[in-house]
mmCIF file of C-alpha atoms and ligand atoms in Angstrom:
data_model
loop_
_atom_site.group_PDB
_atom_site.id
_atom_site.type_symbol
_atom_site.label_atom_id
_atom_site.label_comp_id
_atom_site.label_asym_id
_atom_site.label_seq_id
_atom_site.Cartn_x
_atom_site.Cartn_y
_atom_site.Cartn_z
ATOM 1 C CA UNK A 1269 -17.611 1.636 -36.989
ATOM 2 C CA UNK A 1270 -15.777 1.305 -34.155
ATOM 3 C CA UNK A 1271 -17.124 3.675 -31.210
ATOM 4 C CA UNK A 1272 -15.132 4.663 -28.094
ATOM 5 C CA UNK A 1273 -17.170 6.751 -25.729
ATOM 6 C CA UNK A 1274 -16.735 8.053 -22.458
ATOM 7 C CA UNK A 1275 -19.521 10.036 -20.496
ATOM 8 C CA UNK A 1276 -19.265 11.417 -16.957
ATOM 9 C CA UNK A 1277 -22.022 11.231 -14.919
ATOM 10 C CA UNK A 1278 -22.596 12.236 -11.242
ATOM 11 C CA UNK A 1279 -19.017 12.881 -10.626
ATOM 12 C CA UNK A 1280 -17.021 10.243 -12.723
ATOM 13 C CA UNK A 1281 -19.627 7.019 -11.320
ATOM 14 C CA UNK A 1282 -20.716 5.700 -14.265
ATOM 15 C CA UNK A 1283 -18.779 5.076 -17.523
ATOM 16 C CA UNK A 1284 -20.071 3.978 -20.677
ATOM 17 C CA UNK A 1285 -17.548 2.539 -23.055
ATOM 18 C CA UNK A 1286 -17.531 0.781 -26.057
ATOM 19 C CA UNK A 1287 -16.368 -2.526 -25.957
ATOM 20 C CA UNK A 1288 -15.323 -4.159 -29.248
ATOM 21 C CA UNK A 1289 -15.881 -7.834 -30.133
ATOM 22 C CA UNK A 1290 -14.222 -9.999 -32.771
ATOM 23 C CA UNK A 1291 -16.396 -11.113 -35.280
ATOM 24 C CA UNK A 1292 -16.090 -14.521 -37.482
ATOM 25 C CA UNK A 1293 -14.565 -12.766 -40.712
ATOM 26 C CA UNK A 1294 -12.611 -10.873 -37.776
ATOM 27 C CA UNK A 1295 -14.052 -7.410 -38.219
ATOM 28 C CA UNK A 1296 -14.493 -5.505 -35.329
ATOM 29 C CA UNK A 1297 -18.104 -4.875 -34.259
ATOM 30 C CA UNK A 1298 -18.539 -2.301 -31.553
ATOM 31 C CA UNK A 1299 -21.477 -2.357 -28.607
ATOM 32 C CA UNK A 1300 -22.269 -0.081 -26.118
ATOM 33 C CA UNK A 1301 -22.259 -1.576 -22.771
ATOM 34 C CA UNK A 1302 -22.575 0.405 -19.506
ATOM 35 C CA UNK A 1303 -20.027 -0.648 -17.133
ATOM 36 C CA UNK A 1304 -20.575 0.731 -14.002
ATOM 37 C CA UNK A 1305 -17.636 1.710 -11.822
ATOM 38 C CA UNK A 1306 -16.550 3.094 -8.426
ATOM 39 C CA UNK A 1307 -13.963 5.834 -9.539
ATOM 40 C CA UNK A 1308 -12.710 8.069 -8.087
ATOM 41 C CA UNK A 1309 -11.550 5.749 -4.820
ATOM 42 C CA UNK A 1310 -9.018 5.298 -1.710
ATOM 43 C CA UNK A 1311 -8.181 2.292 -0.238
ATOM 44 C CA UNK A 1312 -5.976 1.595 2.681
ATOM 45 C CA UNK A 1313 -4.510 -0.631 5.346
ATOM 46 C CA UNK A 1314 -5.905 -0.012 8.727
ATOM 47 C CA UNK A 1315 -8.009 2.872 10.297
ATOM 48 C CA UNK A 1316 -6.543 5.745 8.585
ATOM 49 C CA UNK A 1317 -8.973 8.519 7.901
ATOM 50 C CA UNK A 1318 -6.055 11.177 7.754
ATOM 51 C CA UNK A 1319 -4.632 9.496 5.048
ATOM 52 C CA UNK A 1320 -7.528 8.926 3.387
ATOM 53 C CA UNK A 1321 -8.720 12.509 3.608
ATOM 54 C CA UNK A 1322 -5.597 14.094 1.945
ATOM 55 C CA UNK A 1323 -5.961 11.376 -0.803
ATOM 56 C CA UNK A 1324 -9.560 12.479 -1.123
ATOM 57 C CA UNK A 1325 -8.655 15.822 -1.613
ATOM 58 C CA UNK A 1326 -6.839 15.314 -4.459
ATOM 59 C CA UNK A 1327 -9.257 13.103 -6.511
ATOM 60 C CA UNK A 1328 -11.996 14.822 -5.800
ATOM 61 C CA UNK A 1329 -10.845 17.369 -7.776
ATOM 62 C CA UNK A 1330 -9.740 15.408 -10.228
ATOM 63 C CA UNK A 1331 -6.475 15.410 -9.480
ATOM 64 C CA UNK A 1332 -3.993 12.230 -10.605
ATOM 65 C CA UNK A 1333 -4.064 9.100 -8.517
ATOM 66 C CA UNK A 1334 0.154 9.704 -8.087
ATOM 67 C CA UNK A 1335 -0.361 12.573 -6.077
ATOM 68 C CA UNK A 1336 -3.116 11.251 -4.011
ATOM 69 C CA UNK A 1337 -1.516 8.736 -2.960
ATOM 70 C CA UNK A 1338 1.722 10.309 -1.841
ATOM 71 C CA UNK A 1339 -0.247 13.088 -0.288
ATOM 72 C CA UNK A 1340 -2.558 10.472 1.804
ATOM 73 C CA UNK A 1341 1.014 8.476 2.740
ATOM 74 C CA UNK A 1342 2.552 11.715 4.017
ATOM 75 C CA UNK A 1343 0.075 12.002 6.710
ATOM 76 C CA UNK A 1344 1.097 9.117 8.740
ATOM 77 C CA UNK A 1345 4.532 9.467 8.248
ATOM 78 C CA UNK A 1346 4.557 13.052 9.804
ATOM 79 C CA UNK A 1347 2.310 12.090 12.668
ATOM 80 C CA UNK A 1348 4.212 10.962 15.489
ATOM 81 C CA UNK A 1349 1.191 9.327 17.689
ATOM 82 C CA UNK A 1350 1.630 6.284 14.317
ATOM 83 C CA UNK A 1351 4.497 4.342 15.550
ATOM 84 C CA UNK A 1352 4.532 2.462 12.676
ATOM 85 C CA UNK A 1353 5.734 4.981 9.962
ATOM 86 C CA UNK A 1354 8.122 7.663 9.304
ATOM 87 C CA UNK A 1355 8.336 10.563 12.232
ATOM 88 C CA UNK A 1356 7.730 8.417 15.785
ATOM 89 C CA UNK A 1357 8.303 5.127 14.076
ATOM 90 C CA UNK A 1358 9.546 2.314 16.098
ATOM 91 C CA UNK A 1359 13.739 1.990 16.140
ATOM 92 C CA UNK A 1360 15.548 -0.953 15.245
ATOM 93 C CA UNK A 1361 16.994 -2.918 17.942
ATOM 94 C CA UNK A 1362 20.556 -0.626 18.000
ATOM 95 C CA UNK A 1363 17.445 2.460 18.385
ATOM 96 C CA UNK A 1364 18.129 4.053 14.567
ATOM 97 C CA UNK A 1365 14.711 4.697 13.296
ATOM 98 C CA UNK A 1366 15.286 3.367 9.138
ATOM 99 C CA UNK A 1367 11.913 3.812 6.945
ATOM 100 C CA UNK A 1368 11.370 1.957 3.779
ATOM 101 C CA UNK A 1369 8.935 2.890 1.248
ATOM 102 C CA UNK A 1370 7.777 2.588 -2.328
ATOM 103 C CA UNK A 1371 5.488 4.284 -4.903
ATOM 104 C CA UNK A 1372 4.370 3.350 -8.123
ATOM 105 C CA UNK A 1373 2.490 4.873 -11.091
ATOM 106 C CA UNK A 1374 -0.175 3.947 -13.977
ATOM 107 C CA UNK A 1375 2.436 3.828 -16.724
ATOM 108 C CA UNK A 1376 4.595 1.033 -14.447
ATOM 109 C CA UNK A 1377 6.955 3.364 -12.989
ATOM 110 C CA UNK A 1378 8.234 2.617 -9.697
ATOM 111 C CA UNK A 1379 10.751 4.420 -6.836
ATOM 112 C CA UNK A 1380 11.360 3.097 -3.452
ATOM 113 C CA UNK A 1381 13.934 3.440 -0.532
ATOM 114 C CA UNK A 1382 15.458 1.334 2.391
ATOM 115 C CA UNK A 1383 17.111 1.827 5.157
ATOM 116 C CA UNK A 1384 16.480 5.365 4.968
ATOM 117 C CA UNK A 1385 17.383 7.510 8.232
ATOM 118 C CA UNK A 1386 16.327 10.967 8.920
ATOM 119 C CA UNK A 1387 14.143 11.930 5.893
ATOM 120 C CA UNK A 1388 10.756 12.474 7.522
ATOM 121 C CA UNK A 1389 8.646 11.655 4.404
ATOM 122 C CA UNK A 1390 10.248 8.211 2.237
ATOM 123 C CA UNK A 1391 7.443 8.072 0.077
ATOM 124 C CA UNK A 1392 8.543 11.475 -1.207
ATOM 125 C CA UNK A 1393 11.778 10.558 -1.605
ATOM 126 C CA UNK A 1394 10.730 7.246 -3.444
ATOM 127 C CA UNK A 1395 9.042 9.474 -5.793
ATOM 128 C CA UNK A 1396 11.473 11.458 -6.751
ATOM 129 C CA UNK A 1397 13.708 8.018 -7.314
ATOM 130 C CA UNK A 1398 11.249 7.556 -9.591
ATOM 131 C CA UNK A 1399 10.885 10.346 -11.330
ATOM 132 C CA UNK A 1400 14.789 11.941 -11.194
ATOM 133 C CA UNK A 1401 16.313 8.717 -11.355
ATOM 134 C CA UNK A 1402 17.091 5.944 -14.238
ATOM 135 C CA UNK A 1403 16.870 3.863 -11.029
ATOM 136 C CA UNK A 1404 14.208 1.784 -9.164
ATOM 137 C CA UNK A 1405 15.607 1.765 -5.434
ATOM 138 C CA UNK A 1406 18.080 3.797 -3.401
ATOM 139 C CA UNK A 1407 19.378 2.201 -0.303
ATOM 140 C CA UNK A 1408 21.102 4.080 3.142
ATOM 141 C CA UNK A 1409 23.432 6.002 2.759
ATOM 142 C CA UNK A 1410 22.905 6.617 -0.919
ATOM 143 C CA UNK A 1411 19.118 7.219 -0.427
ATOM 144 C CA UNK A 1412 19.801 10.004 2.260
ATOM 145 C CA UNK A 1413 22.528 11.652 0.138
ATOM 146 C CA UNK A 1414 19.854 11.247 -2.738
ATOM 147 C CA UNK A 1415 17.021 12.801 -0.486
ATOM 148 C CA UNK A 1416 19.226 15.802 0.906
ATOM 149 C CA UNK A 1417 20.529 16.584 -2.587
ATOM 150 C CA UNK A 1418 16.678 17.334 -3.344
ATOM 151 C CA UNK A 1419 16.352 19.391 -0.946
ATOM 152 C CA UNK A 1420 14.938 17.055 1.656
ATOM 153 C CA UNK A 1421 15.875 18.088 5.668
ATOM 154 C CA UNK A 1422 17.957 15.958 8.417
ATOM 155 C CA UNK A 1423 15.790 15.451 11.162
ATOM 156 C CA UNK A 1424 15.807 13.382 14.223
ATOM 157 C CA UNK A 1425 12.795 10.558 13.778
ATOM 158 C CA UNK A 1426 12.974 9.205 17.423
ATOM 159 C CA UNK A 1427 10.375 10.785 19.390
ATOM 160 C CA UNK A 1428 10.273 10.503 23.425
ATOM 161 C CA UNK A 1429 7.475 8.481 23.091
ATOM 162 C CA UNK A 1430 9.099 6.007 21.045
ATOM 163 C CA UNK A 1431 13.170 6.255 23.187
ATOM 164 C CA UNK A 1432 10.948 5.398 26.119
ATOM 165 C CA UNK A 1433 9.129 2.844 24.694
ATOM 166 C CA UNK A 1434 12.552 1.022 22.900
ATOM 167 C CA UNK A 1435 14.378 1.376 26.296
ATOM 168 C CA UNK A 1436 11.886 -0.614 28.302
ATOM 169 C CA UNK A 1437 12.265 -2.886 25.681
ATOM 170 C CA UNK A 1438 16.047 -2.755 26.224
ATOM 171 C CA UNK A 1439 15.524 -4.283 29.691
ATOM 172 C CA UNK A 1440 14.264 -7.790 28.177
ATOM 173 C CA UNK A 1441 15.599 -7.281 25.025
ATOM 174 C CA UNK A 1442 13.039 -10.023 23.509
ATOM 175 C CA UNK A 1443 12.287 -10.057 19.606
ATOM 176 C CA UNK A 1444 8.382 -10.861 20.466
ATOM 177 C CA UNK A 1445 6.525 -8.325 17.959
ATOM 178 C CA UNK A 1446 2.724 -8.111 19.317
ATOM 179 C CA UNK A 1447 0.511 -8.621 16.329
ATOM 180 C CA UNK A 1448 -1.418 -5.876 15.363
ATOM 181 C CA UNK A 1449 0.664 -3.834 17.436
ATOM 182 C CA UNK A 1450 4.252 -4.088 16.633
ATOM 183 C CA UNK A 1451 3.014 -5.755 13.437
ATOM 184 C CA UNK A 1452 0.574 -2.622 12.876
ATOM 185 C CA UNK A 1453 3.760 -1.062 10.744
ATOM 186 C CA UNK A 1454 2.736 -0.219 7.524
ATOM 187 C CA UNK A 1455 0.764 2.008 5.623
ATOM 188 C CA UNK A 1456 -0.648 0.828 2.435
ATOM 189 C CA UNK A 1457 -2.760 3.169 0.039
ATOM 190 C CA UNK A 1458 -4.126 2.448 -3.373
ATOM 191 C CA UNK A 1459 -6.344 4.795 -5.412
ATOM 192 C CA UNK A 1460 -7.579 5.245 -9.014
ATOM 193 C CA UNK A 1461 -8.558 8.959 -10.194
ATOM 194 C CA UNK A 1462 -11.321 10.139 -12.365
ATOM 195 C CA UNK A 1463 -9.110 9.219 -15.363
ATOM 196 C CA UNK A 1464 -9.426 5.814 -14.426
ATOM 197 C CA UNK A 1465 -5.316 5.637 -13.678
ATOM 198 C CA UNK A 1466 -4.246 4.097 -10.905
ATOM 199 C CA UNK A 1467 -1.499 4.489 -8.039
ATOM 200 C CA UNK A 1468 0.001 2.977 -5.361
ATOM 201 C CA UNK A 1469 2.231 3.993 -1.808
ATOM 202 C CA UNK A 1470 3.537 1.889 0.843
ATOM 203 C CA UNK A 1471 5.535 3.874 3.978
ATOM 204 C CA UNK A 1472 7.086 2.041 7.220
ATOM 205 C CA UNK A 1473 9.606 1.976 9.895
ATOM 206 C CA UNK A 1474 9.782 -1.997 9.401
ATOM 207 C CA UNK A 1475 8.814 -3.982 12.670
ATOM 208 C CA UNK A 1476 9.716 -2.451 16.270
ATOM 209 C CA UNK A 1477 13.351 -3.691 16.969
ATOM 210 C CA UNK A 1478 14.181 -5.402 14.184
ATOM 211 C CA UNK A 1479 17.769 -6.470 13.548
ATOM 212 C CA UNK A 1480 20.143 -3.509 12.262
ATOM 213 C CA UNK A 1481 19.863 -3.545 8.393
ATOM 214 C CA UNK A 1482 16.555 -5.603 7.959
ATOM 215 C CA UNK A 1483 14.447 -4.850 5.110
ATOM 216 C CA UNK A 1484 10.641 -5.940 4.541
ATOM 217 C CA UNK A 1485 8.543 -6.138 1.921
ATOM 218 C CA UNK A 1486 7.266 -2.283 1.457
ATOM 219 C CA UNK A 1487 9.989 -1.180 -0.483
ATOM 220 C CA UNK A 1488 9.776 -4.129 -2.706
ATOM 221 C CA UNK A 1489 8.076 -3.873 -5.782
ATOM 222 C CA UNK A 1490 6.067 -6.860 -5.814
ATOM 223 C CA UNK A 1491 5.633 -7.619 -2.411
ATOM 224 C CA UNK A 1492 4.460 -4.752 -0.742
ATOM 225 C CA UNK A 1493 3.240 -3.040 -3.545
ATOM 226 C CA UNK A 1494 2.529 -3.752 -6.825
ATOM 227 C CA UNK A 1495 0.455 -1.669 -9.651
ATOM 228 C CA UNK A 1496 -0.851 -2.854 -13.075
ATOM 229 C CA UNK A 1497 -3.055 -0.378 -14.801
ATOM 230 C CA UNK A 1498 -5.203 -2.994 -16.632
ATOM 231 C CA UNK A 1499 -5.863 -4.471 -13.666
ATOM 232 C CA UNK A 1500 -5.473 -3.239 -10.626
ATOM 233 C CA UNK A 1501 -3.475 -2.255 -7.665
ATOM 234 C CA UNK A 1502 -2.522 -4.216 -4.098
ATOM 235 C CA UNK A 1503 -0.917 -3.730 -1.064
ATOM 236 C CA UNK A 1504 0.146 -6.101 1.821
ATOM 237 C CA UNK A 1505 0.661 -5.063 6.136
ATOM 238 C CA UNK A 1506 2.368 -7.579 8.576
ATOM 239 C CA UNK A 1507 5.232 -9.468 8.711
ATOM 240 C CA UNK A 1508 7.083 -8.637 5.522
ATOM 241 C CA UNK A 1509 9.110 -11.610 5.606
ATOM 242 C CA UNK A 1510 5.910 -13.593 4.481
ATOM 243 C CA UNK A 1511 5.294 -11.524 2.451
ATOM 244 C CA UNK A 1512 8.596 -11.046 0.193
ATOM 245 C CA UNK A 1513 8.484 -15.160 0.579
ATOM 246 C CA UNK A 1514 5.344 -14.931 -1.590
ATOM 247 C CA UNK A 1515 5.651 -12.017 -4.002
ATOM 248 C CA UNK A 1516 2.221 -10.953 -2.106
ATOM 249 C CA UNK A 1517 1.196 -7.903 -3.455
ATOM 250 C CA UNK A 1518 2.340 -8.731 -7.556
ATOM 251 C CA UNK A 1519 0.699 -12.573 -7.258
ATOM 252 C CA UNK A 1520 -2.909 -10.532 -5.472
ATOM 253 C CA UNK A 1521 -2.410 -8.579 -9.076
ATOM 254 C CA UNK A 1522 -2.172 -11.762 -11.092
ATOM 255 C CA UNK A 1523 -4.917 -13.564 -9.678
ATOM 256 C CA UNK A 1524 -7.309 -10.707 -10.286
ATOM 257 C CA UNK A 1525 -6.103 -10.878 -13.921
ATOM 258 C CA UNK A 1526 -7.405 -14.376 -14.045
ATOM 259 C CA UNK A 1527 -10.797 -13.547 -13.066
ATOM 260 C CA UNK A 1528 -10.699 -13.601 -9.479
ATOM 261 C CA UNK A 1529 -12.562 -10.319 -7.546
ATOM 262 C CA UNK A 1530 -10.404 -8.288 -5.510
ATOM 263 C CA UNK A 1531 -11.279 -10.248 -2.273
ATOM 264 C CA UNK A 1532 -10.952 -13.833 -3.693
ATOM 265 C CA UNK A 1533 -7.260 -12.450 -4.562
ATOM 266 C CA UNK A 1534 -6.198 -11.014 -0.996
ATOM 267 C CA UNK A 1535 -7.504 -14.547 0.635
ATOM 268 C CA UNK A 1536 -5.839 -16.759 -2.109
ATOM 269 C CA UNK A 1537 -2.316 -15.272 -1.581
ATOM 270 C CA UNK A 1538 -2.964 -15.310 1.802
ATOM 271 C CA UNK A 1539 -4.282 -19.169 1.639
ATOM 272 C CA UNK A 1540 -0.409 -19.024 0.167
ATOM 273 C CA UNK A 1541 0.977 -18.240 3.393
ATOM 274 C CA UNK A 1542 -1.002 -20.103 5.687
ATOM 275 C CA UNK A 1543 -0.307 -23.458 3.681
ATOM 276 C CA UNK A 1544 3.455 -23.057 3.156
ATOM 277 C CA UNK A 1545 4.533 -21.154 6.363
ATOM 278 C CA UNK A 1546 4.172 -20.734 9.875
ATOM 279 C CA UNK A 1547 1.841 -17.888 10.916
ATOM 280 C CA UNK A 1548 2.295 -18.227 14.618
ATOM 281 C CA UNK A 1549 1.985 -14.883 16.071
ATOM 282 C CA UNK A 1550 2.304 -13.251 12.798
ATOM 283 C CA UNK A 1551 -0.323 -11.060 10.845
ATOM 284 C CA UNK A 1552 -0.849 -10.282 6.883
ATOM 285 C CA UNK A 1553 -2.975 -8.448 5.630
ATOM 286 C CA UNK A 1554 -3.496 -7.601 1.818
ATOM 287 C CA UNK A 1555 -6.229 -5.252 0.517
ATOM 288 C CA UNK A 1556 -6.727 -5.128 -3.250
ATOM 289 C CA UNK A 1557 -8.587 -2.858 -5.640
ATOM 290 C CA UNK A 1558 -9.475 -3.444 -9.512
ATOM 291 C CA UNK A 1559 -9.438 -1.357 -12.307
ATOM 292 C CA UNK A 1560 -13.328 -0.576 -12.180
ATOM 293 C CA UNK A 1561 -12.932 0.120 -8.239
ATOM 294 C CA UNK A 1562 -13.895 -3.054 -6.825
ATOM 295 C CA UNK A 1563 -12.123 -3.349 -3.588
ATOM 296 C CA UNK A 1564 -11.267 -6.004 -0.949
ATOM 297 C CA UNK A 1565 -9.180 -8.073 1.657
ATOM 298 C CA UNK A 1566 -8.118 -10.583 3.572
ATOM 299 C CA UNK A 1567 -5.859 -11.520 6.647
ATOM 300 C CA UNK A 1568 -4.185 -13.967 7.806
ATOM 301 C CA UNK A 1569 -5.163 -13.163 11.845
ATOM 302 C CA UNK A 1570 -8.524 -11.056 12.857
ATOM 303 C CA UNK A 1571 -8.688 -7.011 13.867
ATOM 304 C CA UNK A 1572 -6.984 -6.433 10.387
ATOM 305 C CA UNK A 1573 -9.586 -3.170 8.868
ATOM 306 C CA UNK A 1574 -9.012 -0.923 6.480
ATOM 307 C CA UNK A 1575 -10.527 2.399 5.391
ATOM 308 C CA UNK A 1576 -12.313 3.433 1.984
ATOM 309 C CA UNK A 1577 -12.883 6.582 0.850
ATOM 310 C CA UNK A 1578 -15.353 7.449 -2.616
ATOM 311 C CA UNK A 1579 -18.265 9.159 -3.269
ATOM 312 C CA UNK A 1580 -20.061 7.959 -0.786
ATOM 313 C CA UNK A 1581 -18.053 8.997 1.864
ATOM 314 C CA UNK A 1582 -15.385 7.520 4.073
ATOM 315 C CA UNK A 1583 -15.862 4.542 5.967
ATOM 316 C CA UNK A 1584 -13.338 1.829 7.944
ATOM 317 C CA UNK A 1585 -14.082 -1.962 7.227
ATOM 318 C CA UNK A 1586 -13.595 -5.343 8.558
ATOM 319 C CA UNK A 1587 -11.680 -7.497 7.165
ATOM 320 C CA UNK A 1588 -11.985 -11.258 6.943
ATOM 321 C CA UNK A 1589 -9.456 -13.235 7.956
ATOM 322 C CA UNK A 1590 -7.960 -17.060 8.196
ATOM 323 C CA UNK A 1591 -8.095 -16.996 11.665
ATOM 324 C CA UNK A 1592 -11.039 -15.927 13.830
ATOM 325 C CA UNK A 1593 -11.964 -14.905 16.982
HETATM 326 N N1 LIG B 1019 5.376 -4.899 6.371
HETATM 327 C C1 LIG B 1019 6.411 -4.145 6.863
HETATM 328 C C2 LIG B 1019 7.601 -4.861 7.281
HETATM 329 O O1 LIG B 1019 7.581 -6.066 7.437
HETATM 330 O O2 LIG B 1019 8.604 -4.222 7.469
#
C-alpha cells in the first residue's frame, strides 16, 4: 500500500516520508525512511542579520517562504548605511540611482525589474510583476509607471552619503569597482518554509557608476536567481556580467540536480568562470541551498560570507573561495 507520511517534530526538523521504489513486476512498494532535514532556513549573501531576521520572522511562524524572502530583501533596500541596494545605493555614472531586482516562487513563478528609479523597495515591485502581471520583467519607465499604479511612492534614492561619495568619484571619473566594496552590491536571499516550499529574492543598485542603462544579472532569471522546487534554490553577488555569461544561478540549480551538494555546485559554476574568463579584480560569489536545507558556497576571490539563519540560530559564514589569501 502505498504510504505517504509526514510528522513534525521539534519544530518542522525532522521529516519522515515514504519513499516508493519500483519493484520488478513494477508495483510500487513503499518504505519508511527518515530523511532528516534543516527546514525551516535563510540563506544569504554577505553579513546580513537584518535581513535574515525579518525572514526569520516569517518562517518561524510558519509563514510561506515568498513572504520571507521579500520581507528579509526589504530590509537592505530601505537602509541607507547598504550602498549596495535600493535607498542609499550607489548612482550610475550620470548619478541616477536604477535598482534591479527579481523574486521567484515554489510553483516557478517569477517577477523582476530593471532600471527601476525611485521605487524604494524593487523586490516588491517584482512581486507584484509576478503576481498582477501575465509578464516576467518590467523595465524603466514602464516598471515605475507599473510600481506607482500600485500604489508604490516617488522618492529620491540618492542619499548625501552616497552624492558625496559619486562626486569625488566625479573628479577621476575612473570605472575601477573595488571588490568587495563596489562589488559588495547585491543582496541574495533564499529560504524554504516549514512546508518544505521554497523562495528566492535578489535586490541591487548594480555596480557603483556603472554606464547609464547597464543591467546585471539580479533581475535575470537564471543568473542571479534561479528557483526549482525539487531541487533547490541559488543566488549569485559580484560582477553580474560573469555571471549572466554563465547562466550562474540556473546551472548551480542543475548541477545539484545531478547529485552534486550545494557547495560542490557554487564552486563548479564558479570553476566556470575562472576557466573561461578573466577574474582580475572581479568577485562572484554564489550560495546555494537544496530542497532538504543543505546549504553552501563558493567565490571566486576571498572575504565573500554569508549569513544563515534556522533553528539553531543565526550565524555569518566563510566562504571558500578560488582565490586565497
Ligand atoms: N550582481 C549585481 C550586478 O552586477 O549588478
Amino acid at each position: 500500500m502505498k504510504q505517504t507520511r509526514r510528522k513534525f517534530i521539534n519544530s518542522s526538523i525532522v521529516i519522515t516520508t515514504g519513499v516508493i521504489l519500483q519493484s520488478c513486476e513494477g508495483k510500487e512498494i513503499t518504505t519508511n525512511k527518515e530523511l532528516s532535514k534543516n527546514i525551516p532556513i535563510v540563506v544569504s549573501t554577505w553579513k546580513n542579520e537584518g535581513a535574515n531576521n525579518a525572514a526569520w520572522e516569517v518562517l518561524s511562524k510558519n509563514g510561506k517562504s515568498i513572504d520571507a524572502v521579500e520581507a528579509g530583501a526589504r530590509i537592505p533596500e530601505g537602509d541607507p548605511a547598504d550602498q549596495s541596494v535600493g535607498y542609499g545605493g550607489r548612482p550610475d555614472r550620470d548619478g541616477n540611482v536604477t535598482l534591479d531586482a527579481c523574486i521567484m516562487n515554489h510553483l516557478g513563478g517569477c517577477g523582476a525589474v530593471t532600471y527601476l528609479q525611485h521605487i524604494k523597495h524593487p523586490i516588491s515591485v517584482a512581486r507584484k510583476v509576478m503576481e498582477e502581471t501575465p509578464h516576467v520583467m518590467l523595465s524603466g519607465d514602464g516598471a515605475l509607471q507599473f510600481a506607482l499604479a500600485q500604489g508604490f511612492s516617488k522618492e529620491n534614492l540618492l542619499t548625501e552619503a552616497s552624492k558625496k561619495e559619486y562626486e569625488e568619484w566625479l573628479v577621476k571619473a575612473e570605472y575601477k569597482p573595488k571588490v568587495n566594496i563596489e562589488l559588495h552590491d547585491t543582496i541574495g536571499i533564499i529560504g524554504i518554509d516549514s512546508d518544505g516550499n521554497l523562495s528566492g529574492a535578489c535586490t541591487t543598485s548594480g555596480l557603483a557608476y556603472k554606464m547609464a542603462g547597464r543591467i546585471g544579472d539580479s533581475p535575470i532569471i537564471g543568473a542571479g536567481l534561479y528557483v526549482d522546487n525539487e531541487i533547490g534554490a541559488a543566488v549569485a553577488t559580484g560582477m553580474g556580467e560573469l555571471v549572466m555569461r554563465s547562466v550562474g544561478s540556473f546551472l548551480v540549480v542543475e548541477l545539484m540536480r545531478q547529485g552534486m551538494s550545494p557547495f560542490e555546485a557554487c564552486k563548479e559554476a564558479v570553476m566556470r568562470i575562472v576557466r573561461k574568463q578573466d577574474i582580475t579584480d572581479i568577485q562572484v560569489g554564489y550560495i546555494a541551498l537544496d530542497k532538504n536545507g543543505n546549504f553552501g558556497a563558493y567565490s571566486v576571490k576571498p572575504d565573500f560570507v554569508f549569513t544563515v539563519s534556522d533553528q539553531s540560530g543565526i550565524k555569518i559564514h566563510d566562504s571558500e573561495s578560488y582565490e586565497t589569501k
